[in-house]
Tab-separated table of C-alpha atoms in Angstrom:
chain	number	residue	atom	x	y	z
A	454	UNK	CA	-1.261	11.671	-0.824
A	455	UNK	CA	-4.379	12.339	-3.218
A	456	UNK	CA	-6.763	9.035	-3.587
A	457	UNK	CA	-9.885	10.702	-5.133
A	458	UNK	CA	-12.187	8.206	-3.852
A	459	UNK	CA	-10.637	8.485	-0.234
A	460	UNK	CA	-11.397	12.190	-0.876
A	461	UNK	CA	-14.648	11.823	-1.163
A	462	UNK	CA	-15.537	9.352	1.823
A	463	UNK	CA	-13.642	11.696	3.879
A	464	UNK	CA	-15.534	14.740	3.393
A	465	UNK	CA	-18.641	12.225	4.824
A	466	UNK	CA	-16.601	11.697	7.657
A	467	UNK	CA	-16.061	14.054	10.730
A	468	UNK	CA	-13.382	11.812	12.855
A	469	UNK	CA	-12.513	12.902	16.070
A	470	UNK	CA	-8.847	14.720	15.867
A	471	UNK	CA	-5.953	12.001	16.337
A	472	UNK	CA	-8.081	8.768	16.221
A	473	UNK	CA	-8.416	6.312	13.533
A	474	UNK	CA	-10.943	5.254	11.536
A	475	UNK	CA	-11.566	2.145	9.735
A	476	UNK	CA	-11.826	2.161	6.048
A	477	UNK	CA	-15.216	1.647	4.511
A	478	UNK	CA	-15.601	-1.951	2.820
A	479	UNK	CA	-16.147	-0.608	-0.985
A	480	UNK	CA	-12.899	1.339	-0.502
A	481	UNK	CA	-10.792	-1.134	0.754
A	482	UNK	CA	-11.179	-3.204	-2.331
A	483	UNK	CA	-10.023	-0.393	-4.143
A	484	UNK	CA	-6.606	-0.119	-2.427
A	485	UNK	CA	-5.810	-3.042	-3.754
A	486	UNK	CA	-5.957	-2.122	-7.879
A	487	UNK	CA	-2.594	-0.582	-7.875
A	488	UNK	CA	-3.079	0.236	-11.866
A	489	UNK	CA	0.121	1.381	-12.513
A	490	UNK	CA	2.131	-1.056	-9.948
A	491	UNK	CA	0.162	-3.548	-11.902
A	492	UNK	CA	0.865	-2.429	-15.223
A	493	UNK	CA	4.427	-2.139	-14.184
A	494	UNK	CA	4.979	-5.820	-13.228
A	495	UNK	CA	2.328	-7.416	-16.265
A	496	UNK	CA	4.731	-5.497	-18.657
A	497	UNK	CA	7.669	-7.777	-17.581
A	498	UNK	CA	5.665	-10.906	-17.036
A	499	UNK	CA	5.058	-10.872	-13.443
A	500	UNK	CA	1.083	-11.234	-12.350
A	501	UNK	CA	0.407	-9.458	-8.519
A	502	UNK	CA	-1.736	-12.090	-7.572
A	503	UNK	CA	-1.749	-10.587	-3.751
A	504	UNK	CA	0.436	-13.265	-2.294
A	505	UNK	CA	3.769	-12.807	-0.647
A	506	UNK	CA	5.769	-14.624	-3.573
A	507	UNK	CA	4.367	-11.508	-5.548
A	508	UNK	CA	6.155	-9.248	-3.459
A	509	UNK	CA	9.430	-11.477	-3.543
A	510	UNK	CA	9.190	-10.818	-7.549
A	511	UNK	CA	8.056	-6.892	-7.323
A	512	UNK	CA	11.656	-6.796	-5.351
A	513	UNK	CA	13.415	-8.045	-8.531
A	514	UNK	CA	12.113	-5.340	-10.575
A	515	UNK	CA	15.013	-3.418	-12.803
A	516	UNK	CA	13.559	-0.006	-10.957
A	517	UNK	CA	13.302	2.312	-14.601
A	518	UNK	CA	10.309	4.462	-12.910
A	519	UNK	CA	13.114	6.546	-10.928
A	520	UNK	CA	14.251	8.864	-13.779
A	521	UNK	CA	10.383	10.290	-13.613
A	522	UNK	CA	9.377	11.740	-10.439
A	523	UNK	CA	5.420	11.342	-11.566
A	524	UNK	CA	5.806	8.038	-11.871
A	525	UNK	CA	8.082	7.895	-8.663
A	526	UNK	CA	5.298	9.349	-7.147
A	527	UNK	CA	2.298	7.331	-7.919
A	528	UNK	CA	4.429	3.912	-8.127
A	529	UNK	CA	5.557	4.451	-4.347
A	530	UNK	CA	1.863	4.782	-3.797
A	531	UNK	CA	0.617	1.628	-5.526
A	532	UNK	CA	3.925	-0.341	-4.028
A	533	UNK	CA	2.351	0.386	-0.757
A	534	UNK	CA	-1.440	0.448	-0.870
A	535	UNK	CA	-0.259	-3.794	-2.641
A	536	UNK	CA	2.177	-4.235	0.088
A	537	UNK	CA	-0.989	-3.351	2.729
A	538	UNK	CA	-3.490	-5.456	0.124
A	539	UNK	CA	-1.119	-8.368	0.849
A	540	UNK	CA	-0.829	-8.137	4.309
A	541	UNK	CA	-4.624	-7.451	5.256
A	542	UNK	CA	-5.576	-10.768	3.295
A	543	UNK	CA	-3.135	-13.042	4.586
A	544	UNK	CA	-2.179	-11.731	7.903
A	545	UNK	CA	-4.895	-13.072	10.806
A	546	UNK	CA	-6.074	-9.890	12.175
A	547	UNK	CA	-4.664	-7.575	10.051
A	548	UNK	CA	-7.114	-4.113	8.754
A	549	UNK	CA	-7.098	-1.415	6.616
A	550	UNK	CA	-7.077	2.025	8.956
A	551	UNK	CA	-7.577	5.611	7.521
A	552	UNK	CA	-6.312	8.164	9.925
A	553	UNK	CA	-7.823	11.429	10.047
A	554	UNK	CA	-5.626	12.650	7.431
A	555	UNK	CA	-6.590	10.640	4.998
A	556	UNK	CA	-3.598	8.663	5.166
A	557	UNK	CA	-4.603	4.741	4.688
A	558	UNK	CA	-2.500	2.031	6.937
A	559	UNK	CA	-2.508	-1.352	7.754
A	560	UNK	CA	-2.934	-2.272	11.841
A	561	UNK	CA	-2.120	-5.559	12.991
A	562	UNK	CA	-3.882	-7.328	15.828
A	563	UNK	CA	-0.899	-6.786	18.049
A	564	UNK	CA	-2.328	-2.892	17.541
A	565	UNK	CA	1.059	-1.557	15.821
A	566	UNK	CA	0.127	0.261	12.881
A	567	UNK	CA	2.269	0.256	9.291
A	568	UNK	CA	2.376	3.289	7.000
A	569	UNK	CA	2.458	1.026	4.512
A	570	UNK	CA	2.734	4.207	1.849
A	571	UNK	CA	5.687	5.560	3.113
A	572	UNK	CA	6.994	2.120	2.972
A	573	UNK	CA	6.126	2.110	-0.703
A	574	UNK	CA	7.620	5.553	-1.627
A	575	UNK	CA	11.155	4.517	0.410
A	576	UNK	CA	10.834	1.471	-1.920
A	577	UNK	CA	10.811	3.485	-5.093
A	578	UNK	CA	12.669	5.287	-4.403
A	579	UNK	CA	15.741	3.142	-3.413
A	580	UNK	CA	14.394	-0.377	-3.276
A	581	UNK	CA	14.746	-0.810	0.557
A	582	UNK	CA	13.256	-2.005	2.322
A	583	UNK	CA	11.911	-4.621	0.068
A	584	UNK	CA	8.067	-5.142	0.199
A	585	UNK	CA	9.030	-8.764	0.629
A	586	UNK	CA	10.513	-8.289	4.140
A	587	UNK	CA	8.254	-5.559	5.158
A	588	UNK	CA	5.404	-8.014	4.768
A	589	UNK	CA	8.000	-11.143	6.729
A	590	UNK	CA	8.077	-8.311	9.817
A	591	UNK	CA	4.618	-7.457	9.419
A	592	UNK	CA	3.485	-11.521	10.009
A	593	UNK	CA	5.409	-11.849	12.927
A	594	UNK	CA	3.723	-12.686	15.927
């Protein structure tokens, strides 16, 4: 997955192989702008205000991005980088984590960590899981 900025900030950092970092704090507000997600859902009247009834209505989405694979693409992305927005600011404990890859997921405080991008591309692409009960499992104590 290509995230300029995430580009960028990695080539500043020199991770040990196979640990985790966490994400700086200017990035992780950047996860969350989704442009085309958001664009998406304003075009049919639904604001992604970053709480879980925003998810409930992203599942009720008629899904017309799947006859273009660039948009497949970079939607899955954005469904998953909001789906991760959501959790880290309402789940107690929850964090943005960028493994050494580049790959940006959410960890909970129990420690299990969500690829919350492949999460987004699987919903894309065939609208399951739905973000909505990815997020229910994710709050789970």
């Amino acid at each position: 997955m290509e995230i300029p900025f995430m580009d960028k900030w990695r080539k500043w950092q020199t991770p040990a192989r196979g640990v985790s970092v966490m994400a700086p704090e200017g990035a992780i507000d950047l996860l969350g702008e989704c442009d085309l997600l958001r664009a998406q859902a304003s075009a049919v009247g639904i604001e992604l205000d970053d709480t879980v009834a925003s998810l409930e209505r992203l599942d009720q989405l008629l899904p017309r991005w799947r006859d273009d694979p660039d948009a497949l693409s970079w939607l899955g992305n954005d469904a998953g980088l909001y789906l991760g927005t959501v959790i880290v600011r309402t789940v107690p404990g929850a964090a943005w984590q960028v493994w050494p890859n580049g790959q940006p997921v959410v960890r909970l405080a129990s420690g299990r960590e969500i690829n919350v991008v492949a999460n987004g591309h699987d919903w894309a692409e065939s609208g399951t899981p739905e973000l909505s009960q990815l997020y229910l499992e994710a709050s789970e104590r």
